[in-house]
XYZ file of C-alpha atoms in Angstrom:
475
model
C 94.159 103.399 58.161
C 95.866 106.617 59.899
C 93.574 108.108 61.476
C 94.441 111.731 58.930
C 92.566 109.598 56.478
C 89.184 111.200 56.213
C 86.802 109.085 56.518
C 84.317 108.118 54.105
C 80.083 108.025 53.741
C 79.540 105.314 54.688
C 76.895 103.884 51.615
C 75.781 100.438 50.073
C 73.971 100.262 45.954
C 70.333 98.690 46.629
C 71.887 95.511 45.157
C 74.218 95.482 48.412
C 70.930 96.142 50.391
C 67.871 94.251 49.085
C 70.503 90.978 48.689
C 70.960 91.659 52.792
C 67.899 91.978 53.072
C 66.535 88.668 51.373
C 69.648 86.791 52.811
C 68.435 87.723 56.475
C 64.576 87.891 55.779
C 65.257 83.642 54.535
C 67.197 83.235 58.191
C 64.348 84.219 59.104
C 61.660 81.817 58.414
C 63.513 78.908 58.154
C 64.246 80.296 62.676
C 59.835 80.489 62.551
C 60.423 76.334 61.397
C 59.852 76.954 57.104
C 62.677 75.911 56.112
C 62.482 75.507 52.366
C 63.735 78.834 52.773
C 67.022 77.099 54.946
C 67.784 75.769 50.423
C 67.380 79.894 49.816
C 70.104 80.519 51.951
C 71.599 78.558 50.355
C 71.587 78.908 46.968
C 71.906 82.514 48.305
C 75.835 81.985 50.200
C 76.456 80.067 47.141
C 75.828 82.193 44.518
C 78.494 85.085 46.386
C 80.994 82.030 46.819
C 81.055 82.294 42.945
C 80.612 86.126 42.581
C 81.592 87.813 46.109
C 83.567 86.267 48.316
C 83.480 89.341 50.445
C 79.635 88.865 51.201
C 80.024 84.949 51.142
C 82.009 85.352 54.450
C 79.251 87.671 55.627
C 77.024 85.716 55.584
C 78.625 82.205 56.218
C 79.992 83.493 60.241
C 75.996 85.425 60.621
C 75.263 81.724 59.836
C 77.025 79.838 61.897
C 76.499 82.033 64.367
C 72.599 81.404 63.876
C 73.029 85.504 65.540
C 68.991 84.816 66.570
C 67.839 83.625 63.646
C 67.851 79.708 63.924
C 68.532 78.242 67.725
C 71.320 75.867 67.234
C 69.026 73.043 68.427
C 66.887 73.925 65.005
C 69.532 72.119 63.429
C 70.875 68.193 63.639
C 74.833 69.310 63.470
C 76.353 72.152 64.957
C 77.485 74.668 62.021
C 80.462 75.747 64.391
C 81.629 72.073 64.745
C 81.882 72.515 60.272
C 83.344 75.218 60.344
C 86.229 74.020 62.892
C 86.215 71.453 60.394
C 86.687 72.601 57.247
C 89.040 75.004 58.005
C 91.411 72.410 59.327
C 90.889 70.457 55.858
C 91.905 73.953 54.651
C 95.095 73.781 56.199
C 95.697 70.227 55.286
C 94.841 70.883 51.819
C 94.648 74.413 50.863
C 97.345 76.799 49.494
C 98.286 79.510 53.208
C 101.044 82.583 53.643
C 104.103 80.606 56.171
C 103.483 83.476 58.365
C 100.712 82.195 60.301
C 103.425 78.684 61.566
C 104.041 80.899 64.836
C 100.103 81.138 65.255
C 99.453 77.179 64.874
C 102.407 76.141 66.855
C 100.460 78.614 69.621
C 96.705 77.346 68.599
C 98.470 73.312 69.153
C 99.835 74.273 72.010
C 96.744 75.169 73.616
C 95.279 72.967 72.226
C 97.489 70.330 73.810
C 97.019 72.952 77.435
C 94.151 72.489 77.910
C 93.949 68.863 76.996
C 96.336 67.990 80.046
C 94.030 70.362 82.247
C 90.632 68.685 80.644
C 91.996 64.884 82.664
C 93.169 65.635 85.595
C 88.836 65.685 85.951
C 86.984 62.086 86.621
C 84.735 63.191 84.422
C 84.914 61.005 80.653
C 86.393 63.097 77.349
C 83.607 61.886 75.245
C 81.283 64.345 77.862
C 84.264 66.797 78.712
C 84.100 67.673 74.336
C 80.964 68.240 74.340
C 81.863 71.737 76.038
C 86.219 71.811 75.096
C 85.042 71.478 71.227
C 84.075 75.691 71.721
C 87.553 77.124 73.250
C 88.675 75.764 69.866
C 86.839 78.187 67.138
C 89.143 80.666 66.751
C 90.292 78.325 64.359
C 88.223 79.658 61.804
C 89.708 82.473 61.452
C 91.532 80.471 58.230
C 88.667 80.486 56.084
C 88.926 84.439 55.243
C 92.391 83.799 56.021
C 91.735 81.901 52.625
C 89.228 82.488 50.729
C 90.988 86.754 50.440
C 94.778 85.182 50.295
C 94.894 86.538 47.143
C 92.626 89.773 47.325
C 94.224 93.299 48.344
C 90.843 94.596 48.974
C 89.072 91.644 51.140
C 90.183 93.757 54.692
C 87.758 96.417 53.726
C 85.948 94.903 51.044
C 84.488 92.472 54.032
C 84.259 95.660 55.904
C 82.013 97.228 53.925
C 79.837 93.811 53.005
C 80.156 93.880 57.216
C 78.157 96.979 58.128
C 75.339 96.385 55.491
C 74.568 92.935 56.905
C 74.952 94.512 60.892
C 72.942 98.308 59.756
C 69.771 95.536 58.645
C 69.707 93.456 61.110
C 69.658 96.247 63.523
C 66.188 96.674 60.947
C 65.395 93.877 62.229
C 65.347 94.090 65.864
C 63.583 97.615 65.405
C 60.909 95.698 63.870
C 59.941 92.441 66.067
C 60.815 95.482 70.111
C 58.972 97.972 68.664
C 56.552 97.556 65.847
C 55.710 93.320 65.762
C 56.366 93.186 69.302
C 57.694 89.910 69.804
C 60.117 88.359 67.589
C 59.617 87.067 63.492
C 61.934 88.432 62.667
C 64.847 86.721 65.297
C 62.268 84.203 66.071
C 65.368 83.728 69.203
C 66.347 85.740 71.241
C 65.193 84.541 73.941
C 61.437 83.947 74.760
C 60.530 83.113 78.136
C 57.126 81.492 78.051
C 57.689 79.090 75.134
C 59.249 79.212 70.774
C 58.335 81.088 67.670
C 57.174 79.164 65.434
C 55.398 79.852 62.133
C 52.062 78.109 63.288
C 52.681 80.100 66.040
C 53.754 83.301 66.236
C 54.987 85.293 68.772
C 53.512 88.524 68.173
C 52.141 91.480 69.758
C 52.253 94.373 67.837
C 51.372 98.492 68.061
C 51.038 98.081 71.983
C 53.739 98.867 75.373
C 54.978 96.026 75.318
C 57.606 96.111 73.600
C 60.310 92.525 74.917
C 63.952 92.761 75.497
C 65.446 91.149 72.561
C 68.819 89.270 73.469
C 71.894 90.442 71.937
C 73.106 87.145 69.498
C 72.349 88.537 66.345
C 73.904 91.438 67.598
C 77.177 90.658 68.247
C 78.164 90.775 64.240
C 79.258 95.266 65.525
C 81.822 94.381 67.679
C 84.377 93.086 64.460
C 81.963 95.930 62.651
C 82.497 98.576 65.101
C 86.108 98.858 64.185
C 85.476 100.110 61.139
C 82.418 102.675 61.764
C 84.891 104.046 63.967
C 88.474 104.328 61.541
C 86.614 103.633 57.052
C 83.296 104.614 57.592
C 81.340 108.168 59.298
C 77.528 106.665 59.389
C 74.882 109.094 58.523
C 72.178 110.133 61.932
C 69.566 107.846 59.960
C 71.843 104.218 60.144
C 73.133 105.238 63.585
C 69.516 105.573 65.160
C 69.729 102.145 63.494
C 71.989 101.822 65.969
C 70.486 102.839 68.901
C 67.207 101.214 68.272
C 68.344 97.714 68.383
C 70.873 98.453 71.659
C 68.211 99.916 73.249
C 65.975 96.482 71.852
C 68.892 94.524 73.738
C 68.947 96.443 77.492
C 72.153 94.403 77.278
C 74.100 97.058 79.694
C 77.692 94.499 78.765
C 77.469 94.353 74.775
C 76.412 97.643 75.136
C 79.496 98.282 76.541
C 81.443 96.050 74.154
C 81.067 98.190 71.077
C 81.696 101.664 73.052
C 85.147 100.254 74.211
C 85.986 98.798 70.305
C 84.578 102.304 69.204
C 86.274 104.607 71.319
C 89.865 102.118 71.447
C 89.882 101.721 67.448
C 90.707 105.485 67.751
C 94.153 107.095 67.612
C 94.123 109.991 67.245
C 94.699 110.423 70.677
C 92.847 113.933 70.718
C 89.939 113.299 69.497
C 89.046 109.813 72.266
C 89.349 112.199 74.879
C 87.303 114.429 73.070
C 84.342 111.174 72.807
C 85.376 110.123 75.757
C 83.888 113.457 77.439
C 80.436 113.585 74.645
C 79.820 109.478 75.485
C 79.805 110.540 79.214
C 77.973 113.362 78.717
C 75.435 111.173 76.735
C 75.737 108.149 79.335
C 74.436 110.813 82.151
C 71.988 111.610 80.472
C 70.012 108.128 79.615
C 71.174 107.497 82.675
C 68.923 110.766 83.962
C 65.790 109.528 81.415
C 66.319 105.968 81.564
C 66.147 106.991 85.476
C 62.235 108.393 85.114
C 61.576 106.560 82.841
C 61.159 103.494 85.474
C 64.566 102.408 83.806
C 62.961 100.528 80.940
C 65.849 100.230 78.798
C 67.609 98.963 82.023
C 70.101 101.154 82.194
C 69.694 102.844 85.686
C 69.448 99.518 87.608
C 72.397 98.566 86.099
C 74.682 102.017 87.200
C 72.542 100.807 90.123
C 73.656 97.852 91.353
C 77.411 98.507 91.118
C 76.431 101.581 94.648
C 74.294 98.683 96.099
C 77.785 96.072 95.330
C 79.473 98.656 97.115
C 76.760 98.701 100.105
C 76.691 95.044 100.634
C 80.284 94.546 100.401
C 80.427 97.226 102.718
C 78.276 94.876 105.244
C 78.951 91.499 104.406
C 75.580 90.918 103.221
C 75.967 87.454 101.185
C 73.065 87.542 100.057
C 73.243 90.860 99.165
C 76.425 90.726 96.699
C 75.402 88.075 94.473
C 72.875 89.854 93.767
C 75.168 91.759 91.221
C 74.620 91.272 88.054
C 71.553 91.126 87.713
C 71.511 87.465 89.695
C 75.628 86.434 87.538
C 76.654 85.971 91.125
C 74.085 83.829 93.156
C 75.540 81.257 90.195
C 79.513 81.900 90.710
C 79.741 81.677 94.435
C 77.964 78.161 95.496
C 80.652 77.249 92.032
C 83.670 78.993 93.244
C 83.535 78.251 96.806
C 82.704 74.506 96.064
C 85.769 74.000 93.687
C 87.902 75.903 96.876
C 86.186 72.987 99.102
C 87.515 70.898 96.288
C 91.138 72.197 96.539
C 90.739 72.220 92.149
C 90.939 76.460 91.945
C 93.909 75.718 89.781
C 92.868 72.794 87.160
C 89.512 73.200 87.945
C 86.980 70.837 87.075
C 86.763 69.926 83.794
C 84.565 69.978 81.776
C 80.863 69.671 83.134
C 78.054 68.995 81.241
C 75.206 70.068 81.999
C 72.966 67.464 81.950
C 75.571 65.087 81.239
C 77.723 64.943 83.965
C 77.875 61.681 85.533
C 79.418 62.909 89.144
C 76.722 63.565 91.384
C 79.533 64.178 94.129
C 79.718 67.726 92.357
C 75.890 67.971 92.657
C 74.982 70.986 95.032
C 72.392 72.863 95.828
C 72.810 76.789 95.138
C 71.076 79.067 98.202
C 70.419 82.044 96.120
C 68.384 81.510 94.012
C 64.715 82.738 94.520
C 63.188 79.598 93.398
C 63.957 77.303 95.967
C 62.653 74.424 94.191
C 65.015 70.929 93.751
C 64.371 71.435 89.774
C 65.898 75.097 90.024
C 68.453 75.282 92.667
C 70.213 71.515 92.627
C 72.522 71.849 90.612
C 76.392 70.571 88.666
C 79.395 73.462 88.516
C 79.362 73.772 84.532
C 78.166 76.619 83.523
C 77.683 80.374 84.557
C 77.088 83.586 82.687
C 80.217 84.565 83.018
C 82.697 83.237 80.646
C 85.555 84.242 83.251
C 84.698 82.107 85.736
C 83.187 79.597 83.481
C 87.208 79.466 82.236
C 88.264 79.185 85.692
C 85.020 76.264 86.768
C 86.915 73.985 83.758
C 90.022 74.537 84.088
C 91.263 76.923 86.877
C 93.632 79.784 86.910
C 96.337 77.514 85.003
C 93.465 77.401 82.355
C 92.786 80.304 82.506
C 96.596 82.145 82.687
C 97.407 79.761 79.404
C 94.217 81.179 77.533
C 95.266 85.133 78.534
C 98.757 84.085 76.234
C 97.814 82.192 74.191
C 94.865 85.723 73.048
C 97.425 87.956 73.844
C 100.307 85.629 71.437
C 98.418 86.674 68.339
C 97.420 90.647 69.401
C 101.806 90.430 69.902
C 102.409 87.923 66.236
C 100.173 90.000 64.873
C 101.954 93.831 65.955
C 105.240 92.297 65.443
C 104.189 91.076 61.841
C 102.955 93.997 60.909
C 99.615 93.257 60.528
C 96.076 94.605 62.020
C 97.133 94.119 65.320
C 94.079 97.399 66.551
C 91.266 95.521 64.671
C 92.407 91.534 66.365
C 92.356 93.621 69.793
C 89.781 95.579 69.994
C 87.481 92.869 69.201
C 88.824 89.955 71.640
C 89.019 93.257 74.443
C 84.919 93.283 72.864
C 84.339 90.165 73.016
C 86.176 89.527 76.839
C 84.167 92.790 78.160
C 81.214 90.741 76.622
C 82.186 87.960 78.351
C 81.027 89.264 81.590
C 77.528 89.466 81.519
C 78.249 85.330 79.487
C 77.682 87.278 76.624
C 80.137 85.242 73.417
C 83.393 85.535 75.882
C 86.074 83.130 74.505
C 83.999 79.664 76.476
C 81.371 80.062 73.220
C 80.979 78.920 69.703
C 80.628 83.221 69.186
C 84.129 83.422 69.461
C 83.829 82.734 66.240
C 83.868 86.750 65.705
C 86.792 86.931 67.194
C 87.586 84.241 64.392
C 86.927 86.534 61.647
C 88.323 89.212 63.154
C 91.629 87.638 63.049
C 91.493 86.893 59.381
C 90.655 89.565 58.025
C 93.594 90.907 60.305
C 95.996 88.430 58.657
C 95.089 90.543 54.955
C 97.977 92.599 54.330
C 96.658 95.970 52.310
C 98.350 99.949 52.835
C 97.509 103.074 53.626
C 96.842 104.037 50.516
C 95.374 101.062 49.239
C 92.448 100.959 51.572
C 91.484 104.285 50.752
C 91.576 104.474 47.779
C 88.930 101.731 48.396
C 86.635 103.481 50.441
C 86.839 106.253 47.360
C 85.617 103.409 45.050
C 83.142 101.490 47.326
C 81.245 104.546 48.310
C 80.876 106.178 44.852
């Protein structure tokens, strides 16, 4: 959409709001262990599939990424696996536009390259595939592309529902984070003390205890940010929902990803400058408020980490350096050092499973962890909370380059094919930034949100169709 087009005020019908609330609350109850509500979820998705495929797609991706509602260990199968199987089935038996063929060839080359690098590892392929398969969930772009292949309004129609479900999820974050003060609406957004279930609810309402809720339920905001930036104008209350959810999550890498997607999606350079200036002033104010308020939002502490890092680098204090990124470098440094010692920098260790690997010669003791007990500090070089480093550990610098070339090729192909390359590229950048904090990234099942953006980006719409549709859905 060209920036000269006026954005429309976002609104949704009572039915759209009520369906989204009921659907998401059924996921909440399922995550709390009330399994009959999984049937409610399935029935609503089946109804949407026949009545409104655009809404079904949003429901499907919220459900299959768990989104903080259901724990990935609560179901007997990985939903990402089912999504990939469905995508391959559609490739084999569905009727798809021939223009996707170059992307499929690139995807096949990417898969072959990853497998060849994995074969250099001493780890068995049966173990490696358990971690490797998440590198390939981008193939799920086939699902929205197939379901909306004949829908000229598919791109914006699906975006409308993305905004609806995003705002409801933000409301759930606020209820959980500041009213119930616990883990009910999104029971699987992390809890150190245990799990929140219907017979053991973790709540502490009407107190000053405001738990930090991790952002998997907010990942939907990364593709949604594109639509907010280009298509729909939110009112003050809707913006407050997003801001409140961000405050409940308090995850700075995800906030940065969301803001970058918002700004990157603006096509008017003058408007970009105005937004950057306004955002910079706003962030300075947030920093000062958070600093005076004891760092509740974790924003001031995040900024201060960069000053601490500069001081640590200048003094050569490795232990202080390891504390950067909320201790994420403490995870990464010993594993990268072992990678260099074993001359595996170019090809990586392979996809080492943190608990099922038999390569005892790779076991290391991490000296940077506060708890130096054997249970806490002895580990495999398997997982780190920086997805770019994770790629290097798995398939080395060659694999990182392969990954970058593959995802860059997609952007170039969309651009040359006159498709919505800005949408895909904006989400790719957002996913990569969030990956610096171990969230989403290109090594996790949450890459399905990028798959959704890619599928929608390949739907053909002209500017006139978009303008007519925005006016129609917001009347």
